[in-house]
Structures are given as structure tokens and as C-alpha cells.
CSV table of C-alpha atoms in Angstrom, one decimal:
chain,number,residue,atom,x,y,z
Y,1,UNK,CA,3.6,-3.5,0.5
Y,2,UNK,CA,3.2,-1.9,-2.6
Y,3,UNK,CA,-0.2,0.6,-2.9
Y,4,UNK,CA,-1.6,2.1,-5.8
Y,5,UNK,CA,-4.7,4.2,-5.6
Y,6,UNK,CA,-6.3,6.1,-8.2
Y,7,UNK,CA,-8.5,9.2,-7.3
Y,8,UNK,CA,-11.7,9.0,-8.7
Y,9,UNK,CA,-11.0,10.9,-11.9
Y,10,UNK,CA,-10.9,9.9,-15.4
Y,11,UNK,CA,-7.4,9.1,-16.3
Y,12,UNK,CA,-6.0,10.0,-12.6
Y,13,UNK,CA,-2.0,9.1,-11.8
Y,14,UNK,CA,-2.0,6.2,-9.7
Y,15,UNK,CA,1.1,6.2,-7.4
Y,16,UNK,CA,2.8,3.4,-5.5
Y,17,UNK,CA,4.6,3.6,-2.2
Y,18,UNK,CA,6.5,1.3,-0.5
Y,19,UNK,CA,5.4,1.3,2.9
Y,20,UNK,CA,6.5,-0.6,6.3
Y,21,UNK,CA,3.9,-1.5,8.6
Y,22,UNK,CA,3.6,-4.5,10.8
Y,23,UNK,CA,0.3,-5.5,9.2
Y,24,UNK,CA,-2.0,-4.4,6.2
Y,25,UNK,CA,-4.9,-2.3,8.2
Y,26,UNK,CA,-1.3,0.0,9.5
Y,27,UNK,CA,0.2,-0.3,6.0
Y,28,UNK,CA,-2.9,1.3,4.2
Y,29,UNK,CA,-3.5,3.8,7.0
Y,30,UNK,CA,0.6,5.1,6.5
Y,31,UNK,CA,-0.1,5.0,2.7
Y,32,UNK,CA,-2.4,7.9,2.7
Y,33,UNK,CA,-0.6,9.6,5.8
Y,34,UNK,CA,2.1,10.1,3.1
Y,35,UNK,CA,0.2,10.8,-0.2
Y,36,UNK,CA,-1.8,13.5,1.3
Y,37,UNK,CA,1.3,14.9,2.0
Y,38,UNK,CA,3.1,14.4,-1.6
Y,39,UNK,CA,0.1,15.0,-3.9
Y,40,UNK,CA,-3.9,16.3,-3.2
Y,41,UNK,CA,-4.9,13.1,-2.8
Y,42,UNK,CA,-7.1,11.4,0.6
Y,43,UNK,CA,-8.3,8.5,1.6
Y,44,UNK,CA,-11.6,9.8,1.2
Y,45,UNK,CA,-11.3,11.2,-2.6
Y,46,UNK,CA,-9.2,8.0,-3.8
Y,47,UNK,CA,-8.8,4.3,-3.1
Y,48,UNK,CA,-6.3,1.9,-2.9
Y,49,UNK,CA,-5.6,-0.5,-5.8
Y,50,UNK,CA,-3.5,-3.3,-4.3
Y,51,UNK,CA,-1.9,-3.6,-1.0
Y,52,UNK,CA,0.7,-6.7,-1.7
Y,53,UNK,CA,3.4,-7.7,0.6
Y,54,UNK,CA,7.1,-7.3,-0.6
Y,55,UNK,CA,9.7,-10.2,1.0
Y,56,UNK,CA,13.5,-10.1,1.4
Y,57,UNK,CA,15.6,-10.8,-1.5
Y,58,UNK,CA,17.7,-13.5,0.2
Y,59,UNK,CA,16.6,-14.1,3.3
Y,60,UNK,CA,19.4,-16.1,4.4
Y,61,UNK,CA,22.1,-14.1,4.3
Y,62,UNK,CA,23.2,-11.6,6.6
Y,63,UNK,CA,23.5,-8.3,5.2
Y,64,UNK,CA,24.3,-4.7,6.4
Y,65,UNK,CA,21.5,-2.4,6.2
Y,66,UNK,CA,21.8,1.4,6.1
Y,67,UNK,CA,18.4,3.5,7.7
Y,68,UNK,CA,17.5,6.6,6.5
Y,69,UNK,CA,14.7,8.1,9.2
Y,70,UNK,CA,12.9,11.3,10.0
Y,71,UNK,CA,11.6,11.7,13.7
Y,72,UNK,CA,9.9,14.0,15.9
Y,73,UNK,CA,11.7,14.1,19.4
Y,74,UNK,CA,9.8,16.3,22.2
Y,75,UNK,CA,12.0,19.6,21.2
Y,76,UNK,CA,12.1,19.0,17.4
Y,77,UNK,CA,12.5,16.9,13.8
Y,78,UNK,CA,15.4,15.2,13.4
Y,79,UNK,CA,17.3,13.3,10.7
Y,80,UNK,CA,19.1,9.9,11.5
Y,81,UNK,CA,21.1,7.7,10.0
Y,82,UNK,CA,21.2,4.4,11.5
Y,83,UNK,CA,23.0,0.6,11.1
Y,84,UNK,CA,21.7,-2.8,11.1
Y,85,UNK,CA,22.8,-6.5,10.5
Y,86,UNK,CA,20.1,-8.8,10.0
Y,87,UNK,CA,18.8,-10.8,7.3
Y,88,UNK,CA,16.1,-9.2,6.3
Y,89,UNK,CA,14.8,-5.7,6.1
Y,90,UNK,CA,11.9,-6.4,8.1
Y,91,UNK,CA,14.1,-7.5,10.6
Y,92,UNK,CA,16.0,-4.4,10.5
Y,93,UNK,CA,12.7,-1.9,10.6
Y,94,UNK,CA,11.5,-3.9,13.8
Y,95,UNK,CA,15.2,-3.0,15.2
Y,96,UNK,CA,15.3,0.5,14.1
Y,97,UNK,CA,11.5,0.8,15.6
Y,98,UNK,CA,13.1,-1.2,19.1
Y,99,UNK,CA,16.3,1.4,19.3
Y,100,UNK,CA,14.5,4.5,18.5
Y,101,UNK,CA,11.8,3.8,21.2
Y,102,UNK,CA,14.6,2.9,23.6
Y,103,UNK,CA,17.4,5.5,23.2
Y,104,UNK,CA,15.1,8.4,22.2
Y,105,UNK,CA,11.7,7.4,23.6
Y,106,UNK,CA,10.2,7.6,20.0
Y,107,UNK,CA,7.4,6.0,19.5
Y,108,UNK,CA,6.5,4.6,16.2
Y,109,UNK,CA,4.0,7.3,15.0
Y,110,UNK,CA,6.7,9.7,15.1
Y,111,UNK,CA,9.4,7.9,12.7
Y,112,UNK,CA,9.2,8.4,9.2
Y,113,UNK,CA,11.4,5.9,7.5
Y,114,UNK,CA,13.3,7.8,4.7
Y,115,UNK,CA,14.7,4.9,3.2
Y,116,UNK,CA,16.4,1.5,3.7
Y,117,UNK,CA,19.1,0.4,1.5
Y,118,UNK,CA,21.2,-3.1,1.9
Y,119,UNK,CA,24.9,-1.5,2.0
Y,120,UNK,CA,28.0,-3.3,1.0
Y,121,UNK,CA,30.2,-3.7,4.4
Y,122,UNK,CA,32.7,-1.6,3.0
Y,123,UNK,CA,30.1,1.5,3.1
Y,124,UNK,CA,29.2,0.9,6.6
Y,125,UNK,CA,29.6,3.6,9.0
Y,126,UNK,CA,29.5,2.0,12.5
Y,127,UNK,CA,32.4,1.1,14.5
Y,128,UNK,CA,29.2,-1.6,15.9
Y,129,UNK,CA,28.5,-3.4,12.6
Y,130,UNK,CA,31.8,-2.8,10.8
Y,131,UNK,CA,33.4,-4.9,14.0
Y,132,UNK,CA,31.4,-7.9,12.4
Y,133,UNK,CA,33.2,-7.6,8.9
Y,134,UNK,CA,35.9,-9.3,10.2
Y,135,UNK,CA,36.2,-12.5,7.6
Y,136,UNK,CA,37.8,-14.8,10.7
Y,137,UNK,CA,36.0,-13.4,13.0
Y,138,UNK,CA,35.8,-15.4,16.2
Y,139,UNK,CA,35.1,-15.0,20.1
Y,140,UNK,CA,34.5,-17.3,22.9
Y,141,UNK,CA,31.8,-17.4,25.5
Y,142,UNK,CA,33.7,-16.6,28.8
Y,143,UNK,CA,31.1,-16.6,31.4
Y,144,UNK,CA,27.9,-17.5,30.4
Y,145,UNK,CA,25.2,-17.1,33.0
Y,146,UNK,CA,22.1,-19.2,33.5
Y,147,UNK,CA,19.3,-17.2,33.1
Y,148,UNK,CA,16.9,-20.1,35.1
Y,149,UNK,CA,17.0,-17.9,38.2
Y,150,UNK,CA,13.3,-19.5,39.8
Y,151,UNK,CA,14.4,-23.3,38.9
Y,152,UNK,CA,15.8,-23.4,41.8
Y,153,UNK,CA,15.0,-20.0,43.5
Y,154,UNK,CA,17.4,-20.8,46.1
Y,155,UNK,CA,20.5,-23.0,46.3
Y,156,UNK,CA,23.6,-23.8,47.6
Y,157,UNK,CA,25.5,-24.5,44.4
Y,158,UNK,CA,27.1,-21.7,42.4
Y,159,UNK,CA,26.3,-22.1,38.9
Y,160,UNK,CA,28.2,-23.1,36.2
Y,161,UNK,CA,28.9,-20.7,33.8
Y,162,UNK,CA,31.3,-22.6,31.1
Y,163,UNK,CA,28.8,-24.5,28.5
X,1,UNK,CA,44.5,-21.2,24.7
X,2,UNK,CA,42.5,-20.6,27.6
X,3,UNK,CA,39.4,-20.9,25.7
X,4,UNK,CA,39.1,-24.0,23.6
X,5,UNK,CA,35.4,-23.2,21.6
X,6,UNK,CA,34.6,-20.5,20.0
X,7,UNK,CA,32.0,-18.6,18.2
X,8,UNK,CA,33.1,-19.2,14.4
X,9,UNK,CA,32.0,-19.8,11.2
X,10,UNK,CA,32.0,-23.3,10.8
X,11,UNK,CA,32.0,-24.1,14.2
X,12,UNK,CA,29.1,-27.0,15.2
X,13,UNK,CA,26.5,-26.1,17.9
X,14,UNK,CA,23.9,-27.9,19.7
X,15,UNK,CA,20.3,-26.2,20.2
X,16,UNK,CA,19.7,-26.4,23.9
X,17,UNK,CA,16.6,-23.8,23.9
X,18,UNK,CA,13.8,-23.0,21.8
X,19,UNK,CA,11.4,-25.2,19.5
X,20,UNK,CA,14.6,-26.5,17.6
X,21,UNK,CA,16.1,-28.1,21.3
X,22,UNK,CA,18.4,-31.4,20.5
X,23,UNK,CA,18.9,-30.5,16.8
X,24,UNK,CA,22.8,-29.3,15.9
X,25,UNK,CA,23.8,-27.1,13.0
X,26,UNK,CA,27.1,-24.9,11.6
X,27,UNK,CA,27.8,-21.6,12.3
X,28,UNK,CA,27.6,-20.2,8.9
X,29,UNK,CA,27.5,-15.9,9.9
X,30,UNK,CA,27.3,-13.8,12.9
X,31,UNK,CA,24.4,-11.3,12.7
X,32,UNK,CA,25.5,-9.3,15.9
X,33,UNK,CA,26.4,-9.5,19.5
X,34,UNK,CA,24.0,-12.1,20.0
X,35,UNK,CA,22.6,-13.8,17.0
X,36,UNK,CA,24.2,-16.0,14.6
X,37,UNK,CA,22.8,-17.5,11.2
X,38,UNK,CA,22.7,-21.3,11.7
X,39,UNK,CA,22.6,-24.0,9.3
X,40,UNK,CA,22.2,-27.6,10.2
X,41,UNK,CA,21.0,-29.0,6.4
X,42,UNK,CA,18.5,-32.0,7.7
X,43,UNK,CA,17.8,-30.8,11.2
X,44,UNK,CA,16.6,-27.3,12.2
X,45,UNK,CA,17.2,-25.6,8.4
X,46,UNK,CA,19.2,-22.1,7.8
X,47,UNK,CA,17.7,-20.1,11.1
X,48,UNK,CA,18.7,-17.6,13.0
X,49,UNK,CA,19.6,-18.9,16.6
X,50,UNK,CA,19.9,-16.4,19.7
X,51,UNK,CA,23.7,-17.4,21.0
X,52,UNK,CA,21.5,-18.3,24.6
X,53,UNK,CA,20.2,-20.9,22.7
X,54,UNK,CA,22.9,-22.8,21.6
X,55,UNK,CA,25.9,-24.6,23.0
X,56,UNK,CA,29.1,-25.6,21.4
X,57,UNK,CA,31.0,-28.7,20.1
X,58,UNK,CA,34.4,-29.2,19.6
X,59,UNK,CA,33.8,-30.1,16.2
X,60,UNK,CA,34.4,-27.2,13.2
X,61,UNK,CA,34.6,-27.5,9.9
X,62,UNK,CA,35.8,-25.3,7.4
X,63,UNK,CA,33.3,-23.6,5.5
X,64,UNK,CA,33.5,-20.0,3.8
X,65,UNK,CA,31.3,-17.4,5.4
X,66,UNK,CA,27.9,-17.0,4.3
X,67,UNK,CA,27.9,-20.1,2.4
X,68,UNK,CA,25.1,-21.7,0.6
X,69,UNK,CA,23.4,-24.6,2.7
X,70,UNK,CA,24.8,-26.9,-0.1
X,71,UNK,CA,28.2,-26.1,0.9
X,72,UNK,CA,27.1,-26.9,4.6
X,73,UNK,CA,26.3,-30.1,3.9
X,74,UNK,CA,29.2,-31.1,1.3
X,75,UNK,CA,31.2,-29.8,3.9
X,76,UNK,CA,29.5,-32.0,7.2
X,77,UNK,CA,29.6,-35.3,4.8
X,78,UNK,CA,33.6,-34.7,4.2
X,79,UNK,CA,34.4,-34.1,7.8
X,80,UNK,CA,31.5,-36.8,9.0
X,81,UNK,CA,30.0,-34.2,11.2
X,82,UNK,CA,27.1,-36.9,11.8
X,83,UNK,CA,28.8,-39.3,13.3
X,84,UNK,CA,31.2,-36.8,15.7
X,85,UNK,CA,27.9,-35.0,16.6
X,86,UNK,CA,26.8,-38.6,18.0
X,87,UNK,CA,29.7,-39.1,20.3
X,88,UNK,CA,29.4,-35.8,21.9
X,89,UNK,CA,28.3,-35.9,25.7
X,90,UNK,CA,25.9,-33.0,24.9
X,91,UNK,CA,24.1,-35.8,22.3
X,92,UNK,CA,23.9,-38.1,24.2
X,93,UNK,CA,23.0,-36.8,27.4
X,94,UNK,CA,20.1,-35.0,25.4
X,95,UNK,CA,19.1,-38.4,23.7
X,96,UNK,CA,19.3,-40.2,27.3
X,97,UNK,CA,17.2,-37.1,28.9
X,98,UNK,CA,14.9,-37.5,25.8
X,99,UNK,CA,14.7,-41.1,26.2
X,100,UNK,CA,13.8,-41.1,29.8
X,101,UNK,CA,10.8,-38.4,29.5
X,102,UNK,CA,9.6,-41.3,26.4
X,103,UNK,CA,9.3,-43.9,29.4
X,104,UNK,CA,6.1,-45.2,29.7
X,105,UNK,CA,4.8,-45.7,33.3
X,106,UNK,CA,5.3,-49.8,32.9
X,107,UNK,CA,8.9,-48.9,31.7
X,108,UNK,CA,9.4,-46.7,35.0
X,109,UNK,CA,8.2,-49.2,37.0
X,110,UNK,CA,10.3,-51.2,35.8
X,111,UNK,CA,13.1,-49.6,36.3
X,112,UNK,CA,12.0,-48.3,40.6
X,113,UNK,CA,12.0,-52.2,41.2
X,114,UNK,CA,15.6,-52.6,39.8
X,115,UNK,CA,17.2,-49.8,41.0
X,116,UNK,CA,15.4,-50.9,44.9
X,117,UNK,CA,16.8,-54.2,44.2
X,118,UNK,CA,20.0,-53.5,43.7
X,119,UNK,CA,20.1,-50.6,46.3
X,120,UNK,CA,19.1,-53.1,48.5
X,121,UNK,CA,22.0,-55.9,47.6
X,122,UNK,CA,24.3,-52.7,48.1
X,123,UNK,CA,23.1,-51.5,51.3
X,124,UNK,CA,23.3,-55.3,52.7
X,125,UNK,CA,26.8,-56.1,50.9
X,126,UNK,CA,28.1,-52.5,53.0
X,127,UNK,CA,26.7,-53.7,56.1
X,128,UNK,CA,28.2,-57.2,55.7
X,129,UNK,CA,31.9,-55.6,55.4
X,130,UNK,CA,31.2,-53.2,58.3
X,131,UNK,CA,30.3,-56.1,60.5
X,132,UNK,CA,33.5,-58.4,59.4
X,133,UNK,CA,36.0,-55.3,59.6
């Protein structure tokens, strides 16, 4: 969401920031993690003027997002660059969030997201998501595996795996 | 072609998990290895389905990728997606499965005494022929 706050001045700059967070109380809190790094300004010399919500233009279209991000590994800061298909950039953040807690153990304090940008496909870096540019792009489903593995727990039929 | 269905756009699939189970809708765009962008117009909306969640038809149409859920549903009237949909064995077995869970306990009752009765004539017709042969 967006966040403005004005110190308590006369005539002070307010500043926005375009912040994601999974809810408003995180949003607010990240807001002023950043400003006080950007400007003399804390949470407890300033306020906030409006936290609003920003949606996804389109949200039903698939779209390649680029991810800019900044994150502290145990031995250092590093600089990322990351991929994404989804449809909206929420959806991306929550998989950036997912994959850097997975591959690098990076927990979501220590990401900094740089910036998120809805690429066209031909600027797309990944051999992962440029594989999906593919206008007739097709595959089947070969062996598809029945994840009901209690229902029954024990059988004496082996399961069929075209559907 | 070894494989006969496949993950396309335009390609109609069947919801067999999730809140949206029975409902069918077109492949409109793949989102990655495991999602796909759905639409089915009157039925589950433009959704993102998990591919777990869905099975497929035989039934594709030809729609451009990404389209506009107006363009879906142009495209199902032309090709009468509605009516092919119905005369799938994944419809119908769903309606049937749906239909039996709707029984009420009169209707199953019902439906015991039959089936004992004509077990019954079966089982007596069998032994009959065993005893003549």
C-alpha cells in the first residue's frame, strides 16, 4: 500500500512508499524500517497519512514479472535478480518470499524487495519462464499419480495413472 | 500420437478437486509447471486451477492465448462446447456420483429393495440353469 507520513513540522515533505506486506500492521511497520533509512524521519517523530492497498492491473492475465531483491545470507548482502509468471504481483512476492526461504534459507526479514516490474516475455532472462513463451505451447500428462495415498492405505490394485 | 490430450490453450478441462469440483472451463494460459489460467465463462469464472485439479476432455477449441473471457465464450457457443461437455463420461459419472450423494434415505431405500429383488431373481434364475445342465 501506498504510505505518506508527515513529520510533525510545519510544511514537512510527506513521502510515499510502496510497500509489500502480507497485511497492514507489517505494511506500516516496513514503511518506517525504510524511511528511517532514506530520510531523518521515525515512527516516533512522524505518522502515517494513509496506508491504502494497491491491486493488479489485470489480474487475469498471466504476465512475466522481473524481481529486483536485496538479502542478507549468513556470510553477507547479496543482490538478486529473480523470475516469475503469475498473474498478479502479489502472487509473484509470495513466490519470491517461498523460493528465497527454500533455496537460500532467507527468511522474510532479511529480503528487501528492490523492485518488481511486469517484463515483456521477450526481456525475460530464465531458460524457466522463457520455456512458457512458446505461443503453441502444449504437453501431456504422462503419468499422473494419485496423491490419495490413506484412501485406501493398503491395496492390491495398482493405480491408475492416465486421467 | 501416443498421447491423445494435452495441456493447451483451448483445450476443455473438468475440475475434479477443489471448491470448483464438477464445473469445466478452457485452457486459456499456462502460468508454469503446474498452474494454468482457466476460464469456463458461466461456471467457475477466469481462475487459476492447479493442473492436480483438473482433468481433461477431448474437446478443444481454438482460442488465441490469453484471450478475453468474451472470446471464451464466443468461442464455446461456435464449437457447442455445452453440449460435448455433457456427453463426456467424466460429466456424467460426476452428475451420477452427484446425484447419488442427493438421495434421500426413502430414495435409498428404495433402491436396497430393488436391487435385493432382482439379485434375488438372478441368484434363483443361475441356480435353475445349474440344476437343468
Amino acid at each position: 500500500g501506498r504510505k505518506i507520513p508527515t513529520p510533525k513540522e510545519p510544511m514537512t515533505v510527506p513521502y510515499r512508499m510502496r510497500i509489500l506486506a502480507p497485511n497492514e500492521v507489517v505494511a506500516k511497520s516496513r514503511y518506517w524500517y525504510f524511511i528511517r533509512q532514506l530520510s531523518k524521519m521515525k515512527k516516533g517523530s512522524g505518522e502515517i497519512l494513509s496506508c491504502e492497498r494497491i491491486h493488479s492491473k489485470k489480474p487475469h492475465m498471466v504476465k512475466n514479472y522481473g524481481v529486483w531483491i536485496r538479502y542478507m545470507s549468513r556470510s553477507g548482502i547479496h543482490n538478486i535478480y529473480k523470475e516469475y509468471r503469475d498473474t498478479t504481483e502479489d502472487g509473484a512476492i509470495t513466490q519470491l518470499y517461498r523460493e528465497m526461504a527454500s533455496r537460500h534459507r532467507a527468511r522474510a526479514e532479511s529480503i528487501q524487495v528492490i523492485k518488481i516490474e511486469a517484463i515483456p516475455a521477450s526481456k525475460c532472462r530464465r531458460n524457466y519462464i522463457t520455456q512458457f513463451h512458446d505461443y503453441n505451447l502444449k504437453f501431456p500428462l504422462p503419468h499422473r499419480i494419485p496423491r490419495k495415498l490413506n484412501n485406501p492405505r493398503f491395496t492390491t490394485r495398482r493405480p491408475i495413472t492416465a486421467f | 500420437m501416443l498421447y491423445k490430450r494435452y495441456i493447451e490453450i483451448g483445450r476443455v478441462c473438468f475440475i475434479r478437486l477443489g471448491d470448483d469440483i464438477g464445473k469445466s472451463g478452457v485452457i486459456v494460459d499456462l502460468v508454469d509447471q503446474k498452474h494454468l489460467l482457466v476460464d469456463g465463462p458461466d461456471g467457475i469464472g477466469r481462475k487459476v486451477v492447479r493442473l492436480n485439479q483438473v482433468a481433461l476432455t477431448d474437446i478443444k477449441i481454438n482460442i488465441p492465448r490469453g484471450c478475453k473471457t468474451k472470446t471464451v465464450r464466443t468461442a464455446m457457443a461456435k464449437e457447442g462446447v455445452e453440449a460435448k461437455l455433457a456427453a463426456t463420461s467424466l460429466v456424467k459419472k460426476f452428475a451420477a456420483k452427484n446425484a447419488k450423494a442427493q438421495l434421500g434415505d426413502f430414495a435409498r431405500f428404495k433402491n436396497r429393495v430393488a436391487k435385493t429383488a432382482s439379485n434375488r431373481k438372478i441368484r434363483s434364475t443361475v441356480r435353475k440353469l445349474k440344476k437343468s445342465s
